[in-house]
Amino acid sequence: MYLNQKEEDMSNGEYGETVRKSMDILIALGEIYDAPNLVDITSAQVSGVSYKTIGDAGLEYLEDLANDEKAEATVTSTLNPPGIDLDNWKKLGFPEDFSIKQNKIVDAYGSLGISKTCTCTPYLVGNVPRFHDHIAWSESSAVAYVNSVIGAKTNREGGPGALAAAIVGKTPMYGFHLDENRLAKFSVDVDTILKGADFGALGYIIGQKVGSDVPYFKLKNNPSNNDLKSLSAALASSGAVALYHIENITPEYENADENIEEEITITKEDILNTRANLSTTDKEPDLICLGCPHASLEEIKEVSNLVEGKTIKNELWICTSINVKASADRMGYTKIIENAGGHIVSDTCMVVSPIEDMGYEIIGVNSAKAANYVPSMCGLDVIYNDLQNLVKFI
Ligand code: F3S
């Protein structure tokens, strides 16, 4: 891979040890994927944050990188969710040992100049690239959203690749950075009107069918941004979709269907069957967990309207970023939800937190990604349904 003089100097350690290690990662990636050169990026989003997934080895690695005073992120960079609510872990009952290690991980990232804004929806809280910007993001649901809905260009980075890109300010030029790889291979004709959790079910079906290829949807009704958030997460988790197009909706849809190789039709029955199959039990959930991907202010408002003046029967968490929670606090939604017995949980989520050690057995979710991951990553049962059908009152 071609390196200019400054990149050569970075690679030779003239900008410090952490930059040198970061260049090693970017060069290795570039050589694996035959990238001709590095490209400047405007934004990074770094996964590999939860102590549950990276453990002590990850913590040591990050603290070692952070010891280099010269190391500093050079582009707008945010973190993926950690395993706890960083401010309220005690009140919410997160285990103490886990929480102490988790805070050290986030502090190490902070020392590297990565914003301690921890969210899988960075596009809702200020890490918002422009159309056709090259970026390096690693949270898979956010990658699908930012490529498809915003039209920025990123591969599905791993945590180390995204961190290296944040520090160097560049990423190898391959995959979805190249226009020729952004065309659809599958056309998906959706034969029914979609609402709420239907979008997650659609993403779940199509992710399984297309794997890492690009689908081109023809929908009967316009999705909201929250629907697109759910669709992106489901496509990225049941398959490995990093980019999709929706006719007349997403910014690159025109001509994206030039190379279609296979056509798929999705019926109402397909959606209903998938919705039913995503639940692993028909018992009552003991915890309802919303906000996968992290809830927007509109989604929190919807919950607030639903529960106002009532008492919720099950436990309820709404996972979101600290930034959206601050807006919900100011709007009075947090108080309404807390008065009904629910909690707005910042930073973390039902998948990356140690929820299996907190006494819960059945989790109610309205996200197909969470329905897919809670059984496999937490070993718990799930119920998949719309918000209105999950929340019960005393
Ligand atoms: Fe975000 Fe956790 Fe879902 S990281 S996309 S809320 S699994």
mmCIF file of C-alpha atoms and ligand atoms in Angstrom:
data_model
loop_
_atom_site.group_PDB
_atom_site.id
_atom_site.type_symbol
_atom_site.label_atom_id
_atom_site.label_comp_id
_atom_site.label_asym_id
_atom_site.label_seq_id
_atom_site.Cartn_x
_atom_site.Cartn_y
_atom_site.Cartn_z
ATOM 1 C CA MET A 1 0.000 0.000 0.000
ATOM 2 C CA TYR A 2 1.342 3.439 -0.947
ATOM 3 C CA LEU A 3 2.253 5.696 2.008
ATOM 4 C CA ASN A 4 3.110 9.377 1.664
ATOM 5 C CA GLN A 5 6.073 10.859 3.587
ATOM 6 C CA LYS A 6 4.051 11.780 6.683
ATOM 7 C CA GLU A 7 2.463 8.330 6.798
ATOM 8 C CA GLU A 8 5.936 6.746 6.468
ATOM 9 C CA ASP A 9 7.126 8.882 9.398
ATOM 10 C CA MET A 10 4.097 7.863 11.467
ATOM 11 C CA SER A 11 4.782 4.254 10.650
ATOM 12 C CA ASN A 12 8.443 4.632 11.680
ATOM 13 C CA GLY A 13 7.533 5.882 15.162
ATOM 14 C CA GLU A 14 8.341 9.580 14.687
ATOM 15 C CA TYR A 15 4.921 10.501 16.112
ATOM 16 C CA GLY A 16 5.170 8.168 19.106
ATOM 17 C CA GLU A 17 4.550 4.547 19.878
ATOM 18 C CA THR A 18 0.718 4.582 19.829
ATOM 19 C CA VAL A 19 0.651 6.224 16.387
ATOM 20 C CA ARG A 20 3.205 3.650 15.188
ATOM 21 C CA LYS A 21 1.052 0.770 16.498
ATOM 22 C CA SER A 22 -2.032 2.353 14.925
ATOM 23 C CA MET A 23 -0.257 2.594 11.560
ATOM 24 C CA ASP A 24 0.716 -1.080 11.856
ATOM 25 C CA ILE A 25 -2.987 -1.975 12.213
ATOM 26 C CA LEU A 26 -4.057 0.213 9.262
ATOM 27 C CA ILE A 27 -1.255 -1.100 7.017
ATOM 28 C CA ALA A 28 -2.099 -4.720 7.911
ATOM 29 C CA LEU A 29 -5.779 -4.099 7.097
ATOM 30 C CA GLY A 30 -4.871 -2.341 3.864
ATOM 31 C CA GLU A 31 -2.682 -5.239 2.773
ATOM 32 C CA ILE A 32 -5.325 -7.866 3.633
ATOM 33 C CA TYR A 33 -7.949 -6.023 1.558
ATOM 34 C CA ASP A 34 -5.622 -4.801 -1.239
ATOM 35 C CA ALA A 35 -6.167 -1.095 -0.516
ATOM 36 C CA PRO A 36 -3.995 1.088 -2.766
ATOM 37 C CA ASN A 37 -3.631 3.844 -0.148
ATOM 38 C CA LEU A 38 -5.043 5.400 3.018
ATOM 39 C CA VAL A 39 -7.865 7.956 2.804
ATOM 40 C CA ASP A 40 -8.525 10.888 5.190
ATOM 41 C CA ILE A 41 -11.538 10.427 7.447
ATOM 42 C CA THR A 42 -13.729 12.984 9.234
ATOM 43 C CA SER A 43 -15.176 10.780 11.984
ATOM 44 C CA ALA A 44 -14.570 7.606 13.975
ATOM 45 C CA GLN A 45 -16.837 5.493 16.170
ATOM 46 C CA VAL A 46 -15.022 2.982 18.323
ATOM 47 C CA SER A 47 -16.384 -0.340 19.615
ATOM 48 C CA GLY A 48 -14.664 -2.682 22.058
ATOM 49 C CA VAL A 49 -15.785 -0.721 25.107
ATOM 50 C CA SER A 50 -17.704 -3.117 27.346
ATOM 51 C CA TYR A 51 -15.642 -4.902 29.996
ATOM 52 C CA LYS A 52 -17.962 -7.858 29.317
ATOM 53 C CA THR A 53 -16.517 -8.225 25.797
ATOM 54 C CA ILE A 54 -12.867 -7.028 26.089
ATOM 55 C CA GLY A 55 -12.064 -8.107 29.682
ATOM 56 C CA ASP A 56 -8.748 -7.469 31.498
ATOM 57 C CA ALA A 57 -6.635 -8.004 28.373
ATOM 58 C CA GLY A 58 -8.497 -5.205 26.593
ATOM 59 C CA LEU A 59 -8.189 -2.894 29.588
ATOM 60 C CA GLU A 60 -4.410 -3.468 29.784
ATOM 61 C CA TYR A 61 -3.991 -2.890 26.042
ATOM 62 C CA LEU A 62 -5.890 0.417 26.201
ATOM 63 C CA GLU A 63 -4.083 1.661 29.307
ATOM 64 C CA ASP A 64 -0.799 0.911 27.564
ATOM 65 C CA LEU A 65 -1.836 2.944 24.495
ATOM 66 C CA ALA A 66 -3.105 5.775 26.703
ATOM 67 C CA ASN A 67 0.263 6.019 28.508
ATOM 68 C CA ASP A 68 1.750 7.610 25.392
ATOM 69 C CA GLU A 69 1.252 11.338 25.891
ATOM 70 C CA LYS A 70 1.595 12.015 22.172
ATOM 71 C CA ALA A 71 -1.424 9.809 21.357
ATOM 72 C CA GLU A 72 -4.599 11.762 20.635
ATOM 73 C CA ALA A 73 -7.598 11.220 18.355
ATOM 74 C CA THR A 74 -7.327 13.545 15.361
ATOM 75 C CA VAL A 75 -10.973 13.419 14.166
ATOM 76 C CA THR A 76 -14.396 13.572 15.864
ATOM 77 C CA SER A 77 -14.579 10.257 17.716
ATOM 78 C CA THR A 78 -17.114 8.681 20.052
ATOM 79 C CA LEU A 79 -17.439 5.358 21.867
ATOM 80 C CA ASN A 80 -19.836 2.444 21.639
ATOM 81 C CA PRO A 81 -21.826 1.503 24.784
ATOM 82 C CA PRO A 82 -19.950 0.209 27.845
ATOM 83 C CA GLY A 83 -21.442 -2.384 30.218
ATOM 84 C CA ILE A 84 -22.835 0.056 32.805
ATOM 85 C CA ASP A 85 -24.578 3.377 33.217
ATOM 86 C CA LEU A 86 -21.392 5.310 33.969
ATOM 87 C CA ASP A 87 -23.093 7.806 36.306
ATOM 88 C CA ASN A 88 -25.797 5.693 37.968
ATOM 89 C CA TRP A 89 -24.324 2.187 38.135
ATOM 90 C CA LYS A 90 -24.704 1.936 41.916
ATOM 91 C CA LYS A 91 -28.329 3.051 41.953
ATOM 92 C CA LEU A 92 -29.222 0.659 39.118
ATOM 93 C CA GLY A 93 -27.519 -2.322 40.783
ATOM 94 C CA PHE A 94 -24.592 -2.957 38.398
ATOM 95 C CA PRO A 95 -21.905 -5.144 40.033
ATOM 96 C CA GLU A 96 -19.149 -3.082 41.725
ATOM 97 C CA ASP A 97 -16.044 -4.952 40.456
ATOM 98 C CA PHE A 98 -17.332 -4.856 36.903
ATOM 99 C CA SER A 99 -18.188 -1.144 37.210
ATOM 100 C CA ILE A 100 -14.729 -0.165 38.482
ATOM 101 C CA LYS A 101 -12.987 -1.943 35.582
ATOM 102 C CA GLN A 102 -15.529 -0.519 33.141
ATOM 103 C CA ASN A 103 -14.810 3.028 34.263
ATOM 104 C CA LYS A 104 -11.066 2.451 33.784
ATOM 105 C CA ILE A 105 -11.677 1.350 30.180
ATOM 106 C CA VAL A 106 -13.710 4.462 29.396
ATOM 107 C CA ASP A 107 -11.086 6.668 31.105
ATOM 108 C CA ALA A 108 -8.326 5.125 28.960
ATOM 109 C CA TYR A 109 -10.295 5.963 25.815
ATOM 110 C CA GLY A 110 -10.854 9.478 27.213
ATOM 111 C CA SER A 111 -7.073 9.904 27.675
ATOM 112 C CA LEU A 112 -6.694 9.040 23.997
ATOM 113 C CA GLY A 113 -8.971 11.958 23.131
ATOM 114 C CA ILE A 114 -12.011 9.839 22.267
ATOM 115 C CA SER A 115 -15.172 11.534 23.554
ATOM 116 C CA LYS A 116 -16.719 9.653 26.474
ATOM 117 C CA THR A 117 -20.071 9.934 24.700
ATOM 118 C CA CYS A 118 -20.930 6.242 24.679
ATOM 119 C CA THR A 119 -23.637 5.319 22.223
ATOM 120 C CA CYS A 120 -24.513 3.125 19.267
ATOM 121 C CA THR A 121 -26.440 6.091 17.782
ATOM 122 C CA PRO A 122 -23.640 8.672 17.410
ATOM 123 C CA TYR A 123 -25.614 10.172 14.515
ATOM 124 C CA LEU A 124 -28.206 11.410 17.074
ATOM 125 C CA VAL A 125 -25.650 13.171 19.290
ATOM 126 C CA GLY A 126 -23.212 15.215 17.260
ATOM 127 C CA ASN A 127 -20.963 12.649 15.599
ATOM 128 C CA VAL A 128 -22.688 13.261 12.265
ATOM 129 C CA PRO A 129 -20.636 12.976 9.080
ATOM 130 C CA ARG A 130 -21.671 14.587 5.802
ATOM 131 C CA PHE A 131 -22.799 12.868 2.600
ATOM 132 C CA HIS A 132 -19.889 10.961 1.024
ATOM 133 C CA ASP A 133 -17.432 11.684 3.867
ATOM 134 C CA HIS A 134 -15.012 8.814 4.441
ATOM 135 C CA ILE A 135 -15.298 7.657 8.054
ATOM 136 C CA ALA A 136 -14.322 4.663 10.229
ATOM 137 C CA TRP A 137 -17.182 3.363 12.370
ATOM 138 C CA SER A 138 -17.416 0.024 14.069
ATOM 139 C CA GLU A 139 -20.849 -0.401 15.668
ATOM 140 C CA SER A 140 -22.589 -2.522 13.035
ATOM 141 C CA SER A 141 -26.061 -0.937 13.349
ATOM 142 C CA ALA A 142 -24.558 2.555 13.112
ATOM 143 C CA VAL A 143 -22.456 1.500 10.103
ATOM 144 C CA ALA A 144 -25.598 0.350 8.263
ATOM 145 C CA TYR A 145 -27.414 3.580 9.212
ATOM 146 C CA VAL A 146 -24.608 5.993 8.329
ATOM 147 C CA ASN A 147 -23.779 4.338 4.989
ATOM 148 C CA SER A 148 -27.411 4.018 3.962
ATOM 149 C CA VAL A 149 -29.357 6.917 5.487
ATOM 150 C CA ILE A 150 -26.625 9.586 5.596
ATOM 151 C CA GLY A 151 -24.554 8.336 2.653
ATOM 152 C CA ALA A 152 -21.153 8.582 4.378
ATOM 153 C CA LYS A 153 -18.691 5.795 3.538
ATOM 154 C CA THR A 154 -17.401 3.258 6.038
ATOM 155 C CA ASN A 155 -16.578 -0.407 6.263
ATOM 156 C CA ARG A 156 -17.649 -2.428 9.301
ATOM 157 C CA GLU A 157 -14.524 -1.691 11.309
ATOM 158 C CA GLY A 158 -13.384 -3.764 14.235
ATOM 159 C CA GLY A 159 -12.650 -1.896 17.491
ATOM 160 C CA PRO A 160 -8.831 -1.764 17.007
ATOM 161 C CA GLY A 161 -9.173 -0.626 13.360
ATOM 162 C CA ALA A 162 -11.574 2.186 14.296
ATOM 163 C CA LEU A 163 -9.352 3.301 17.192
ATOM 164 C CA ALA A 164 -6.272 3.283 14.936
ATOM 165 C CA ALA A 165 -8.212 5.318 12.355
ATOM 166 C CA ALA A 166 -9.337 7.800 15.045
ATOM 167 C CA ILE A 167 -5.707 8.382 16.078
ATOM 168 C CA VAL A 168 -4.162 8.524 12.593
ATOM 169 C CA GLY A 169 -7.169 10.255 10.972
ATOM 170 C CA LYS A 170 -7.113 7.831 8.030
ATOM 171 C CA THR A 171 -8.389 4.422 6.989
ATOM 172 C CA PRO A 172 -7.450 2.035 4.150
ATOM 173 C CA MET A 173 -9.296 2.744 0.892
ATOM 174 C CA TYR A 174 -11.250 -0.438 0.124
ATOM 175 C CA GLY A 175 -14.743 -1.954 0.384
ATOM 176 C CA PHE A 176 -17.554 0.562 0.920
ATOM 177 C CA HIS A 177 -15.164 3.505 0.428
ATOM 178 C CA LEU A 178 -15.265 2.644 -3.297
ATOM 179 C CA ASP A 179 -18.376 3.640 -5.274
ATOM 180 C CA GLU A 180 -18.402 0.423 -7.335
ATOM 181 C CA ASN A 181 -19.011 -1.600 -4.138
ATOM 182 C CA ARG A 182 -22.029 0.471 -3.151
ATOM 183 C CA LEU A 183 -24.462 -0.970 -5.727
ATOM 184 C CA ALA A 184 -27.230 -3.396 -4.724
ATOM 185 C CA LYS A 185 -27.196 -7.096 -5.564
ATOM 186 C CA PHE A 186 -30.650 -8.014 -4.186
ATOM 187 C CA SER A 187 -33.941 -6.282 -4.868
ATOM 188 C CA VAL A 188 -36.494 -6.650 -2.036
ATOM 189 C CA ASP A 189 -40.139 -5.975 -2.869
ATOM 190 C CA VAL A 190 -42.107 -5.589 0.368
ATOM 191 C CA ASP A 191 -45.695 -6.458 -0.324
ATOM 192 C CA THR A 192 -47.282 -5.106 2.865
ATOM 193 C CA ILE A 193 -47.460 -1.948 4.997
ATOM 194 C CA LEU A 194 -44.885 -2.041 7.835
ATOM 195 C CA LYS A 195 -45.342 -0.651 11.348
ATOM 196 C CA GLY A 196 -43.208 -0.650 14.524
ATOM 197 C CA ALA A 197 -41.456 -3.965 15.142
ATOM 198 C CA ASP A 198 -42.249 -5.059 11.531
ATOM 199 C CA PHE A 199 -39.172 -3.115 10.388
ATOM 200 C CA GLY A 200 -36.905 -5.164 12.654
ATOM 201 C CA ALA A 201 -38.533 -8.366 11.389
ATOM 202 C CA LEU A 202 -37.925 -7.276 7.774
ATOM 203 C CA GLY A 203 -34.265 -6.528 8.540
ATOM 204 C CA TYR A 204 -33.876 -9.861 10.301
ATOM 205 C CA ILE A 205 -35.226 -11.821 7.287
ATOM 206 C CA ILE A 206 -33.207 -9.916 4.697
ATOM 207 C CA GLY A 207 -29.963 -9.914 6.721
ATOM 208 C CA GLN A 208 -30.147 -13.708 6.828
ATOM 209 C CA LYS A 209 -30.791 -13.916 3.071
ATOM 210 C CA VAL A 210 -28.185 -11.434 1.770
ATOM 211 C CA GLY A 211 -25.333 -11.788 4.291
ATOM 212 C CA SER A 212 -22.899 -8.946 3.598
ATOM 213 C CA ASP A 213 -24.352 -7.965 0.193
ATOM 214 C CA VAL A 214 -26.312 -4.768 -0.496
ATOM 215 C CA PRO A 215 -30.142 -4.979 -0.649
ATOM 216 C CA TYR A 216 -32.379 -2.475 -2.472
ATOM 217 C CA PHE A 217 -35.815 -2.147 -0.836
ATOM 218 C CA LYS A 218 -39.083 -1.137 -2.447
ATOM 219 C CA LEU A 219 -41.446 -0.293 0.433
ATOM 220 C CA LYS A 220 -45.178 0.436 0.442
ATOM 221 C CA ASN A 221 -44.884 3.095 3.162
ATOM 222 C CA ASN A 222 -42.264 5.620 4.266
ATOM 223 C CA PRO A 223 -40.196 4.631 7.310
ATOM 224 C CA SER A 224 -39.419 7.156 10.070
ATOM 225 C CA ASN A 225 -35.816 7.702 11.218
ATOM 226 C CA ASN A 226 -36.572 5.438 14.188
ATOM 227 C CA ASP A 227 -37.812 2.723 11.803
ATOM 228 C CA LEU A 228 -34.585 3.071 9.791
ATOM 229 C CA LYS A 229 -32.583 2.743 13.011
ATOM 230 C CA SER A 230 -34.358 -0.572 13.784
ATOM 231 C CA LEU A 231 -34.056 -1.825 10.212
ATOM 232 C CA SER A 232 -30.318 -1.018 10.136
ATOM 233 C CA ALA A 233 -29.671 -2.875 13.405
ATOM 234 C CA ALA A 234 -31.590 -5.972 12.328
ATOM 235 C CA LEU A 235 -29.936 -6.147 8.886
ATOM 236 C CA ALA A 236 -26.502 -5.769 10.456
ATOM 237 C CA SER A 237 -27.020 -8.403 13.148
ATOM 238 C CA SER A 238 -28.847 -11.295 11.461
ATOM 239 C CA GLY A 239 -26.538 -10.836 8.460
ATOM 240 C CA ALA A 240 -23.597 -8.499 8.022
ATOM 241 C CA VAL A 241 -25.270 -5.774 5.965
ATOM 242 C CA ALA A 242 -23.278 -2.523 5.983
ATOM 243 C CA LEU A 243 -25.285 -0.668 3.315
ATOM 244 C CA TYR A 244 -28.810 -0.793 1.889
ATOM 245 C CA HIS A 245 -30.882 1.440 -0.347
ATOM 246 C CA ILE A 246 -34.584 2.273 -0.217
ATOM 247 C CA GLU A 247 -36.245 3.467 -3.394
ATOM 248 C CA ASN A 248 -37.130 7.198 -3.227
ATOM 249 C CA ILE A 249 -35.859 7.436 0.370
ATOM 250 C CA THR A 250 -32.118 6.935 0.888
ATOM 251 C CA PRO A 251 -29.625 9.345 -0.735
ATOM 252 C CA GLU A 252 -27.848 6.923 -3.092
ATOM 253 C CA TYR A 253 -30.838 4.896 -4.317
ATOM 254 C CA GLU A 254 -30.753 6.270 -7.892
ATOM 255 C CA ASN A 255 -28.918 3.813 -10.165
ATOM 256 C CA ALA A 256 -28.075 1.622 -7.134
ATOM 257 C CA ASP A 257 -30.275 -1.102 -8.684
ATOM 258 C CA GLU A 258 -28.261 -1.342 -11.937
ATOM 259 C CA ASN A 259 -26.635 -4.672 -11.063
ATOM 260 C CA ILE A 260 -29.460 -6.582 -9.337
ATOM 261 C CA GLU A 261 -28.865 -10.344 -9.491
ATOM 262 C CA GLU A 262 -31.792 -11.662 -7.424
ATOM 263 C CA GLU A 263 -35.294 -10.485 -6.542
ATOM 264 C CA ILE A 264 -37.003 -11.264 -3.230
ATOM 265 C CA THR A 265 -40.640 -10.646 -2.283
ATOM 266 C CA ILE A 266 -41.625 -10.254 1.360
ATOM 267 C CA THR A 267 -45.263 -10.801 2.353
ATOM 268 C CA LYS A 268 -47.261 -9.957 5.458
ATOM 269 C CA GLU A 269 -47.085 -13.625 6.427
ATOM 270 C CA ASP A 270 -43.258 -13.580 6.280
ATOM 271 C CA ILE A 271 -43.226 -10.605 8.650
ATOM 272 C CA LEU A 272 -45.742 -12.154 11.086
ATOM 273 C CA ASN A 273 -43.900 -15.510 11.159
ATOM 274 C CA THR A 274 -40.562 -13.827 11.825
ATOM 275 C CA ARG A 275 -42.028 -11.658 14.578
ATOM 276 C CA ALA A 276 -43.362 -14.795 16.275
ATOM 277 C CA ASN A 277 -40.120 -16.751 15.810
ATOM 278 C CA LEU A 278 -37.973 -14.025 17.356
ATOM 279 C CA SER A 279 -39.519 -14.710 20.792
ATOM 280 C CA THR A 280 -37.981 -17.640 22.671
ATOM 281 C CA THR A 281 -40.819 -18.002 25.220
ATOM 282 C CA ASP A 282 -44.429 -16.944 25.684
ATOM 283 C CA LYS A 283 -44.075 -16.147 29.388
ATOM 284 C CA GLU A 284 -44.224 -12.606 30.813
ATOM 285 C CA PRO A 285 -40.931 -10.678 30.679
ATOM 286 C CA ASP A 286 -39.543 -9.588 34.066
ATOM 287 C CA LEU A 287 -37.598 -6.745 32.460
ATOM 288 C CA ILE A 288 -38.589 -4.729 29.403
ATOM 289 C CA CYS A 289 -35.574 -3.226 27.698
ATOM 290 C CA LEU A 290 -36.121 -0.602 25.016
ATOM 291 C CA GLY A 291 -33.545 1.423 23.109
ATOM 292 C CA CYS A 292 -31.670 -0.960 20.835
ATOM 293 C CA PRO A 293 -30.158 0.935 19.056
ATOM 294 C CA HIS A 294 -30.129 3.668 21.731
ATOM 295 C CA ALA A 295 -33.455 5.467 21.997
ATOM 296 C CA SER A 296 -34.079 8.828 20.350
ATOM 297 C CA LEU A 297 -35.873 11.621 22.227
ATOM 298 C CA GLU A 298 -39.055 10.881 20.205
ATOM 299 C CA GLU A 299 -38.992 7.239 21.328
ATOM 300 C CA ILE A 300 -38.587 8.294 24.974
ATOM 301 C CA LYS A 301 -41.470 10.743 24.559
ATOM 302 C CA GLU A 302 -43.629 7.895 23.217
ATOM 303 C CA VAL A 303 -42.883 5.814 26.333
ATOM 304 C CA SER A 304 -43.510 8.802 28.582
ATOM 305 C CA ASN A 305 -46.926 9.359 26.965
ATOM 306 C CA LEU A 306 -47.776 5.669 27.339
ATOM 307 C CA VAL A 307 -46.909 5.368 31.050
ATOM 308 C CA GLU A 308 -47.900 8.824 32.355
ATOM 309 C CA GLY A 309 -49.943 8.555 35.563
ATOM 310 C CA LYS A 310 -49.771 4.726 35.633
ATOM 311 C CA THR A 311 -47.707 2.089 37.451
ATOM 312 C CA ILE A 312 -45.708 -0.324 35.298
ATOM 313 C CA LYS A 313 -45.997 -4.004 36.251
ATOM 314 C CA ASN A 314 -42.641 -5.247 34.919
ATOM 315 C CA GLU A 315 -39.281 -3.519 35.326
ATOM 316 C CA LEU A 316 -38.535 -1.131 32.474
ATOM 317 C CA TRP A 317 -35.244 0.197 31.123
ATOM 318 C CA ILE A 318 -34.935 2.598 28.209
ATOM 319 C CA CYS A 319 -31.332 2.633 27.047
ATOM 320 C CA THR A 320 -29.980 5.806 25.488
ATOM 321 C CA SER A 321 -27.009 8.152 25.324
ATOM 322 C CA ILE A 322 -26.199 10.593 28.119
ATOM 323 C CA ASN A 323 -26.977 13.424 25.663
ATOM 324 C CA VAL A 324 -30.510 12.235 24.840
ATOM 325 C CA LYS A 325 -31.132 11.492 28.514
ATOM 326 C CA ALA A 326 -30.211 15.111 29.357
ATOM 327 C CA SER A 327 -32.878 16.287 26.884
ATOM 328 C CA ALA A 328 -35.401 13.802 28.321
ATOM 329 C CA ASP A 329 -34.625 15.105 31.834
ATOM 330 C CA ARG A 330 -35.249 18.670 30.731
ATOM 331 C CA MET A 331 -38.487 17.764 28.935
ATOM 332 C CA GLY A 332 -39.802 16.037 32.067
ATOM 333 C CA TYR A 333 -40.005 12.602 30.372
ATOM 334 C CA THR A 334 -37.489 11.026 32.782
ATOM 335 C CA LYS A 335 -39.562 12.049 35.800
ATOM 336 C CA ILE A 336 -42.793 10.723 34.280
ATOM 337 C CA ILE A 337 -41.140 7.398 33.437
ATOM 338 C CA GLU A 338 -39.517 7.126 36.888
ATOM 339 C CA ASN A 339 -42.828 7.940 38.596
ATOM 340 C CA ALA A 340 -44.367 5.020 36.694
ATOM 341 C CA GLY A 341 -41.543 2.736 37.933
ATOM 342 C CA GLY A 342 -39.250 2.758 34.863
ATOM 343 C CA HIS A 343 -35.667 3.946 34.382
ATOM 344 C CA ILE A 344 -33.795 5.739 31.645
ATOM 345 C CA VAL A 345 -30.414 4.020 31.547
ATOM 346 C CA SER A 346 -27.525 5.951 29.983
ATOM 347 C CA ASP A 347 -24.533 4.686 28.039
ATOM 348 C CA THR A 348 -25.106 0.932 28.220
ATOM 349 C CA CYS A 349 -27.644 -1.556 26.826
ATOM 350 C CA MET A 350 -29.281 -4.912 27.483
ATOM 351 C CA VAL A 351 -26.696 -6.819 25.435
ATOM 352 C CA VAL A 352 -23.355 -5.390 26.575
ATOM 353 C CA SER A 353 -24.254 -5.050 30.283
ATOM 354 C CA PRO A 354 -23.938 -8.037 32.662
ATOM 355 C CA ILE A 355 -27.744 -8.348 32.721
ATOM 356 C CA GLU A 356 -27.524 -12.128 33.220
ATOM 357 C CA ASP A 357 -25.890 -11.505 36.635
ATOM 358 C CA MET A 358 -28.617 -9.127 37.793
ATOM 359 C CA GLY A 359 -31.405 -11.618 38.452
ATOM 360 C CA TYR A 360 -33.432 -11.241 35.242
ATOM 361 C CA GLU A 361 -34.633 -14.223 33.197
ATOM 362 C CA ILE A 362 -36.966 -13.022 30.453
ATOM 363 C CA ILE A 363 -36.346 -9.755 28.620
ATOM 364 C CA GLY A 364 -39.050 -7.986 26.596
ATOM 365 C CA VAL A 365 -37.643 -6.121 23.568
ATOM 366 C CA ASN A 366 -38.955 -4.271 20.507
ATOM 367 C CA SER A 367 -35.641 -4.643 18.672
ATOM 368 C CA ALA A 368 -34.891 -7.601 16.402
ATOM 369 C CA LYS A 369 -31.171 -7.103 17.075
ATOM 370 C CA ALA A 370 -31.734 -7.405 20.831
ATOM 371 C CA ALA A 371 -34.037 -10.417 20.279
ATOM 372 C CA ASN A 372 -31.233 -12.013 18.279
ATOM 373 C CA TYR A 373 -28.417 -11.261 20.762
ATOM 374 C CA VAL A 374 -29.980 -11.470 24.252
ATOM 375 C CA PRO A 375 -30.338 -15.295 24.097
ATOM 376 C CA SER A 376 -26.897 -15.849 22.556
ATOM 377 C CA MET A 377 -24.845 -13.249 24.480
ATOM 378 C CA CYS A 378 -26.710 -13.199 27.808
ATOM 379 C CA GLY A 379 -28.263 -16.691 27.876
ATOM 380 C CA LEU A 380 -31.731 -15.251 28.677
ATOM 381 C CA ASP A 381 -35.147 -15.690 27.035
ATOM 382 C CA VAL A 382 -36.728 -12.876 25.014
ATOM 383 C CA ILE A 383 -40.174 -11.696 24.000
ATOM 384 C CA TYR A 384 -40.220 -9.629 20.777
ATOM 385 C CA ASN A 385 -43.143 -7.259 20.366
ATOM 386 C CA ASP A 386 -44.204 -3.636 19.954
ATOM 387 C CA LEU A 387 -43.773 -1.286 22.893
ATOM 388 C CA GLN A 388 -47.541 -1.043 23.496
ATOM 389 C CA ASN A 389 -47.858 -4.836 23.788
ATOM 390 C CA LEU A 390 -44.831 -5.244 26.076
ATOM 391 C CA VAL A 391 -45.552 -2.711 28.799
ATOM 392 C CA LYS A 392 -48.234 -3.864 31.262
ATOM 393 C CA PHE A 393 -49.692 -1.847 34.128
ATOM 394 C CA ILE A 394 -50.862 -2.652 37.663
HETATM 395 FE FE1 F3S B 1 -26.780 -0.595 20.654
HETATM 396 FE FE2 F3S B 1 -26.602 -2.495 22.415
HETATM 397 FE FE3 F3S B 1 -28.386 -2.655 20.510
HETATM 398 S S1 F3S B 1 -24.917 -1.472 21.459
HETATM 399 S S2 F3S B 1 -27.477 -1.591 18.797
HETATM 400 S S3 F3S B 1 -28.323 -1.110 22.126
HETATM 401 S S4 F3S B 1 -27.124 -4.319 21.248
#
